[in-house]
Coordinates of C-alpha atoms in Angstrom, one line a residue:
M1 CA 0.0 0.0 0.0
T2 CA 1.1 3.6 -0.7
N3 CA -0.1 6.4 1.6
G4 CA -3.1 4.2 2.5
Q5 CA -4.2 3.9 -1.2
V6 CA -5.0 0.4 -2.4
T7 CA -2.9 -0.3 -5.5
P8 CA -1.9 -3.5 -7.2
L9 CA 1.2 -2.1 -8.9
R10 CA 4.2 0.1 -8.0
W11 CA 6.6 1.4 -10.6
H12 CA 10.2 2.2 -9.7
G13 CA 11.8 3.0 -13.0
E14 CA 13.9 -0.1 -13.1
A15 CA 11.5 -2.6 -11.6
L16 CA 7.8 -3.2 -11.3
E17 CA 6.4 -4.3 -7.9
V18 CA 3.3 -6.4 -8.0
L19 CA 1.1 -7.0 -5.0
D20 CA 0.6 -10.8 -5.1
Q21 CA -3.2 -11.1 -5.0
R22 CA -3.1 -14.8 -4.7
L23 CA -2.1 -14.4 -1.1
L24 CA -4.6 -11.8 0.0
P25 CA -6.2 -11.2 2.5
A26 CA -3.9 -13.4 4.7
E27 CA -0.7 -11.8 3.5
E28 CA 0.3 -8.6 1.7
V29 CA 3.4 -9.6 -0.3
W30 CA 5.0 -7.5 -3.0
Q31 CA 7.0 -9.2 -5.8
A32 CA 9.6 -7.1 -7.7
Y33 CA 10.3 -7.8 -11.4
S34 CA 13.0 -6.3 -13.4
D35 CA 12.4 -8.1 -16.7
A36 CA 9.5 -8.8 -19.1
E37 CA 9.6 -12.5 -18.2
G38 CA 8.7 -11.8 -14.6
V39 CA 5.8 -9.6 -15.6
Y40 CA 4.5 -12.3 -18.0
R41 CA 4.5 -14.8 -15.1
A42 CA 2.8 -12.3 -12.8
I43 CA 0.0 -11.8 -15.3
H44 CA -0.3 -15.5 -16.3
E45 CA -0.2 -16.8 -12.8
M46 CA -2.7 -14.2 -11.6
Q47 CA -0.5 -12.4 -9.2
V48 CA -2.0 -9.3 -10.9
R49 CA -5.4 -9.6 -12.4
G50 CA -8.3 -7.5 -13.6
A51 CA -8.2 -6.4 -17.2
P52 CA -7.1 -2.8 -16.7
A53 CA -4.3 -3.7 -14.3
I54 CA -3.1 -6.5 -16.6
G55 CA -2.8 -3.9 -19.4
I56 CA -0.9 -1.5 -17.2
A57 CA 1.5 -4.3 -16.0
A58 CA 2.2 -5.4 -19.6
A59 CA 3.0 -1.8 -20.6
Y60 CA 5.6 -1.6 -17.8
G61 CA 6.9 -5.0 -18.9
V62 CA 7.7 -3.5 -22.3
V63 CA 9.7 -0.8 -20.6
L64 CA 11.7 -3.4 -18.7
A65 CA 12.3 -5.3 -22.0
A66 CA 13.5 -2.2 -23.6
R67 CA 16.1 -1.7 -20.8
S68 CA 17.6 -5.0 -21.6
C69 CA 17.8 -4.7 -25.4
A70 CA 18.0 -0.9 -26.2
E71 CA 21.7 -1.2 -27.1
A72 CA 21.2 -4.3 -29.3
P73 CA 21.1 -3.7 -33.1
D74 CA 17.9 -5.6 -33.5
W75 CA 16.1 -3.9 -30.6
Y76 CA 13.0 -3.1 -32.7
S77 CA 12.3 -6.7 -33.7
R78 CA 13.1 -8.0 -30.2
L79 CA 10.7 -5.6 -28.6
G80 CA 8.0 -6.5 -31.2
A81 CA 8.5 -10.2 -30.4
T82 CA 8.3 -9.5 -26.7
M83 CA 5.0 -7.6 -27.1
D84 CA 3.5 -10.5 -29.1
W85 CA 4.6 -12.9 -26.4
L86 CA 3.2 -10.7 -23.5
A87 CA -0.2 -10.6 -25.4
Q88 CA -0.5 -14.4 -24.8
A89 CA -0.3 -14.2 -21.0
R90 CA -4.1 -13.8 -20.7
P91 CA -5.7 -13.8 -24.2
T92 CA -9.3 -12.9 -23.3
A93 CA -8.6 -9.5 -21.7
V94 CA -8.6 -7.0 -24.6
N95 CA -7.0 -4.3 -22.4
L96 CA -3.8 -6.3 -22.6
V97 CA -3.6 -6.1 -26.3
W98 CA -4.8 -2.5 -26.3
A99 CA -2.1 -1.4 -24.0
L100 CA 0.6 -3.3 -25.9
E101 CA -0.6 -1.7 -29.2
R102 CA -0.2 1.7 -27.6
M103 CA 3.4 0.7 -26.6
R104 CA 4.0 -0.6 -30.1
G105 CA 2.9 2.8 -31.5
C106 CA 5.8 4.4 -29.6
L107 CA 8.2 2.3 -31.6
A108 CA 7.1 3.9 -34.8
Q109 CA 8.1 7.3 -33.4
V110 CA 11.6 6.3 -32.3
A111 CA 14.3 6.9 -34.9
D112 CA 17.0 5.2 -32.8
S113 CA 17.3 3.6 -29.4
A114 CA 18.6 6.8 -27.7
D115 CA 15.1 8.0 -26.6
L116 CA 13.5 4.5 -26.6
I117 CA 13.2 3.9 -22.9
T118 CA 12.1 7.5 -22.1
M119 CA 9.3 7.4 -24.6
L120 CA 8.1 3.9 -23.6
E121 CA 8.2 4.8 -19.9
A122 CA 6.2 8.0 -20.5
E123 CA 3.6 6.0 -22.4
A124 CA 3.3 3.3 -19.7
L125 CA 2.9 6.0 -17.0
A126 CA 0.2 7.7 -19.2
I127 CA -1.7 4.5 -19.6
H128 CA -1.6 4.1 -15.8
R129 CA -2.7 7.7 -15.1
E130 CA -5.5 7.6 -17.7
D131 CA -7.0 4.5 -16.2
A132 CA -7.2 6.2 -12.8
E133 CA -9.0 9.2 -14.4
A134 CA -11.3 6.9 -16.3
N135 CA -12.2 5.1 -13.1
R136 CA -13.3 8.3 -11.5
A137 CA -15.4 9.3 -14.5
M138 CA -17.1 5.9 -14.6
G139 CA -17.9 6.0 -10.9
V140 CA -19.7 9.2 -11.3
L141 CA -21.6 8.2 -14.5
G142 CA -22.6 4.8 -13.1
A143 CA -23.9 6.3 -9.7
D144 CA -25.7 9.0 -11.5
R145 CA -27.5 6.4 -13.7
I146 CA -28.5 4.3 -10.8
L147 CA -29.7 7.1 -8.6
G148 CA -31.4 8.9 -11.5
E149 CA -33.7 5.9 -11.7
R150 CA -34.1 5.3 -8.0
D151 CA -33.5 8.4 -6.0
R152 CA -33.0 6.5 -2.8
P153 CA -30.3 4.3 -1.3
V154 CA -29.8 1.0 -3.1
Q155 CA -28.5 -2.5 -2.7
V156 CA -26.2 -3.9 -5.4
L157 CA -24.7 -7.2 -6.2
T158 CA -21.2 -7.5 -7.7
H159 CA -19.1 -10.4 -9.0
C160 CA -15.3 -11.1 -8.9
N161 CA -13.1 -8.1 -8.0
T162 CA -13.5 -4.9 -10.0
G163 CA -11.9 -2.5 -7.5
A164 CA -8.6 -0.7 -7.0
L165 CA -6.9 -4.1 -7.0
A166 CA -8.0 -4.7 -10.6
T167 CA -7.2 -1.3 -12.1
G168 CA -5.0 1.7 -11.9
G169 CA -7.5 3.7 -9.8
Q170 CA -10.6 3.3 -7.7
G171 CA -12.1 0.5 -9.8
T172 CA -14.7 0.0 -12.5
A173 CA -17.9 -1.7 -11.1
L174 CA -16.6 -1.3 -7.6
G175 CA -15.8 2.3 -8.4
V176 CA -19.5 2.9 -8.9
V177 CA -20.2 1.2 -5.6
R178 CA -17.6 3.5 -3.9
E179 CA -19.3 6.5 -5.4
L180 CA -22.7 5.4 -4.1
F181 CA -21.2 4.9 -0.7
Q182 CA -19.6 8.3 -0.7
R183 CA -22.9 9.9 -1.6
G184 CA -24.6 8.0 1.3
A185 CA -26.7 6.1 -1.2
L186 CA -25.4 2.5 -0.5
I187 CA -27.4 0.2 1.8
C188 CA -25.2 -2.9 1.1
V189 CA -23.0 -4.3 -1.6
H190 CA -23.6 -8.1 -1.8
M191 CA -20.4 -9.8 -3.0
D192 CA -20.4 -13.2 -4.8
E193 CA -17.5 -15.2 -3.5
T194 CA -16.5 -16.0 -7.2
R195 CA -15.1 -19.4 -7.5
P196 CA -12.7 -21.0 -8.0
W197 CA -10.2 -18.2 -7.2
L198 CA -12.6 -16.5 -4.7
Q199 CA -11.8 -12.9 -5.9
G200 CA -15.0 -11.7 -4.3
A201 CA -14.3 -13.3 -0.9
R202 CA -10.6 -12.6 -0.8
L203 CA -10.3 -9.3 -2.6
T204 CA -13.6 -7.4 -2.8
A205 CA -14.5 -8.1 0.8
W206 CA -11.0 -7.0 1.8
E207 CA -11.3 -3.7 -0.1
C208 CA -14.9 -3.0 1.2
E209 CA -14.1 -3.8 4.8
R210 CA -10.9 -1.7 4.6
E211 CA -13.0 1.3 3.6
G212 CA -15.9 0.8 5.8
M213 CA -18.4 0.1 3.1
P214 CA -21.5 -1.9 4.2
C215 CA -21.1 -5.3 2.6
S216 CA -22.1 -8.9 2.8
L217 CA -20.4 -12.0 1.3
N218 CA -22.5 -14.7 -0.3
V219 CA -21.9 -18.0 -2.0
D220 CA -22.3 -17.7 -5.8
G221 CA -25.4 -19.9 -5.7
A222 CA -27.2 -17.5 -3.3
A223 CA -27.5 -14.7 -5.9
A224 CA -30.9 -16.0 -7.0
T225 CA -32.2 -16.0 -3.4
L226 CA -31.0 -12.5 -2.8
M227 CA -32.9 -11.3 -5.9
A228 CA -36.0 -13.3 -5.1
Q229 CA -36.1 -11.6 -1.7
G230 CA -35.9 -8.2 -3.2
R231 CA -32.4 -7.5 -1.7
V232 CA -30.8 -6.4 -5.0
D233 CA -31.6 -3.3 -7.1
W234 CA -28.7 -3.6 -9.5
V235 CA -26.1 -6.1 -10.5
V236 CA -22.9 -4.1 -11.3
V237 CA -20.0 -6.0 -12.9
G238 CA -16.9 -5.3 -14.9
A239 CA -15.8 -6.7 -18.3
D240 CA -12.7 -8.1 -19.9
R241 CA -14.0 -7.6 -23.4
I242 CA -17.1 -6.0 -25.0
T243 CA -17.6 -6.9 -28.6
A244 CA -19.0 -4.7 -31.4
N245 CA -22.6 -5.9 -30.8
G246 CA -22.4 -5.3 -27.1
D247 CA -21.8 -8.9 -25.9
V248 CA -19.8 -8.9 -22.7
A249 CA -17.0 -11.3 -21.7
N250 CA -16.5 -11.3 -18.0
K251 CA -15.6 -13.5 -15.1
I252 CA -17.3 -16.9 -15.2
G253 CA -20.6 -16.6 -13.4
T254 CA -21.6 -13.3 -14.9
L255 CA -24.0 -14.9 -17.5
P256 CA -26.2 -16.6 -14.8
L257 CA -26.4 -13.3 -12.9
A258 CA -27.6 -11.5 -16.0
I259 CA -30.3 -14.2 -16.6
L260 CA -31.4 -14.0 -13.0
A261 CA -31.5 -10.2 -13.1
R262 CA -33.7 -10.2 -16.2
H263 CA -36.1 -12.7 -14.5
Y264 CA -36.4 -10.7 -11.3
G265 CA -36.5 -7.3 -12.9
V266 CA -33.1 -6.2 -11.5
G267 CA -30.9 -3.8 -13.4
M268 CA -27.8 -5.2 -15.1
M269 CA -24.9 -2.7 -15.4
V270 CA -21.5 -3.4 -17.0
V271 CA -18.7 -0.9 -16.1
A272 CA -15.5 -0.9 -18.2
P273 CA -13.1 1.5 -19.7
S274 CA -13.4 2.3 -23.4
S275 CA -10.2 0.3 -24.0
T276 CA -12.3 -2.8 -23.2
L277 CA -14.5 -2.2 -26.3
D278 CA -13.4 -4.5 -29.1
A279 CA -14.8 -3.2 -32.4
E280 CA -12.8 -5.8 -34.4
T281 CA -14.7 -8.7 -32.9
P282 CA -18.4 -8.7 -34.1
S283 CA -19.9 -10.9 -31.3
G284 CA -19.2 -12.9 -28.2
D285 CA -19.0 -16.2 -30.0
R286 CA -15.8 -15.1 -31.6
I287 CA -14.0 -14.5 -28.4
E288 CA -11.2 -16.9 -27.3
I289 CA -12.2 -18.0 -23.8
E290 CA -9.2 -18.9 -21.6
E291 CA -9.4 -22.2 -19.8
R292 CA -7.2 -23.0 -16.8
D293 CA -5.8 -26.1 -15.2
G294 CA -8.3 -28.4 -13.7
T295 CA -6.2 -28.7 -10.5
E296 CA -7.7 -25.3 -9.5
L297 CA -11.0 -27.1 -9.0
R298 CA -9.7 -30.4 -7.8
R299 CA -7.5 -29.1 -5.0
S300 CA -7.4 -26.3 -2.5
G301 CA -3.8 -25.8 -1.3
R302 CA -2.6 -29.3 -0.4
R303 CA -6.1 -30.6 0.2
W304 CA -7.8 -32.6 -2.6
L305 CA -11.4 -31.7 -3.0
A306 CA -12.1 -34.1 -5.9
P307 CA -10.5 -37.1 -7.5
N308 CA -7.3 -36.2 -9.2
S309 CA -8.4 -38.1 -12.3
V310 CA -11.8 -36.5 -12.8
A311 CA -12.3 -34.4 -15.9
V312 CA -12.7 -30.6 -15.3
F313 CA -14.3 -27.8 -17.3
N314 CA -12.6 -24.6 -16.0
P315 CA -13.3 -21.6 -18.2
V316 CA -12.2 -18.3 -16.7
F317 CA -14.9 -16.2 -18.5
D318 CA -18.4 -16.5 -19.9
V319 CA -20.1 -14.3 -22.5
T320 CA -23.3 -12.4 -21.6
P321 CA -25.4 -11.5 -24.6
A322 CA -26.0 -7.8 -25.1
S323 CA -29.8 -8.5 -24.9
L324 CA -29.3 -9.2 -21.2
V325 CA -27.4 -6.0 -20.4
D326 CA -29.3 -2.8 -19.5
V327 CA -26.5 -0.3 -19.4
I328 CA -22.8 -0.2 -20.4
V329 CA -20.8 2.5 -18.7
T330 CA -17.4 3.8 -19.9
E331 CA -15.5 6.9 -19.0
K332 CA -16.8 8.4 -22.3
G333 CA -20.5 7.9 -21.6
I334 CA -23.3 5.4 -21.2
C335 CA -24.8 3.0 -23.7
E336 CA -28.4 2.2 -22.9
A337 CA -29.8 -1.2 -23.9
P338 CA -26.9 -2.3 -26.1
G339 CA -28.8 -5.3 -27.4
D340 CA -31.5 -3.0 -28.9
Q341 CA -28.9 -0.4 -29.9
V342 CA -30.8 2.4 -28.1
T343 CA -27.5 4.1 -27.8
P344 CA -24.9 3.1 -30.4
L345 CA -22.0 1.4 -28.7
D346 CA -19.5 2.8 -31.2
S347 CA -20.3 6.2 -29.9
L348 CA -18.2 5.4 -26.8
T349 CA -15.0 4.5 -28.7

């Protein structure tokens, strides 16, 4: 932590420090990486997670790679190959590729290696700063939209972790929750535990408790009961990728929440920076969905929860059709009913 502010990343010029989120809330351990290989591992192994934070980390990884090859005659091709490789660390999160393309754009402006590191570092810092600014804007827009419809305190349900730990600022979906809390308009934020990595239980609960926000942790399967009891006004989630037609790839478990929300008349809000919008992918069925090792489900620490030989289906994300989303919020504005194109999604790019 820096000056009491939750942050997943600390940049020191010659190294990137990553708060190892696999160990929270039991331990707050920082890992320092001085090369792109270490940053790749931190992303792939989920020491750092959340689409915006992944993109920021990768941008710093490019700077570290430049430090090691700036004097080599083939620095341009080596950096290009490094960026291609970093993009494979978590393929579903479009922010990762977006940030790397911004870094790649710097290479086209560099005549020689003399100014290479300075330009790349400035761009990485800009990506980090701009994400913090976007978080603040989304928090205001999302809270305004919720309170404009219901001018009274509300209860919200969120999934995974979309707070400061997942971004360069105050968070995306959890940034909206923070804004509601600061306005005195939050009754409770219900937090799905979010299996199998328990980002809701370990990370969102940690952030909310740390800031004194009224919160309650529930098993993922209890979301339907909460909505049936009238204890949820809005489901507010983040996104790792939003396709051209408004389909949303987000943490596995988001799709059933959207289906439940529609059934019970609960609002469904997706909050993500404009860098998450993927105009090149027409719809969600074209998204490459990352699948992880089945051991994550079979075992918890050293304790086996299932037979070691049992087959496992372990996708990290699911795709929510645009027709089940009521509102998409970015820092550039709000898209209403993306499935009906009430507000054109491309107006937010």
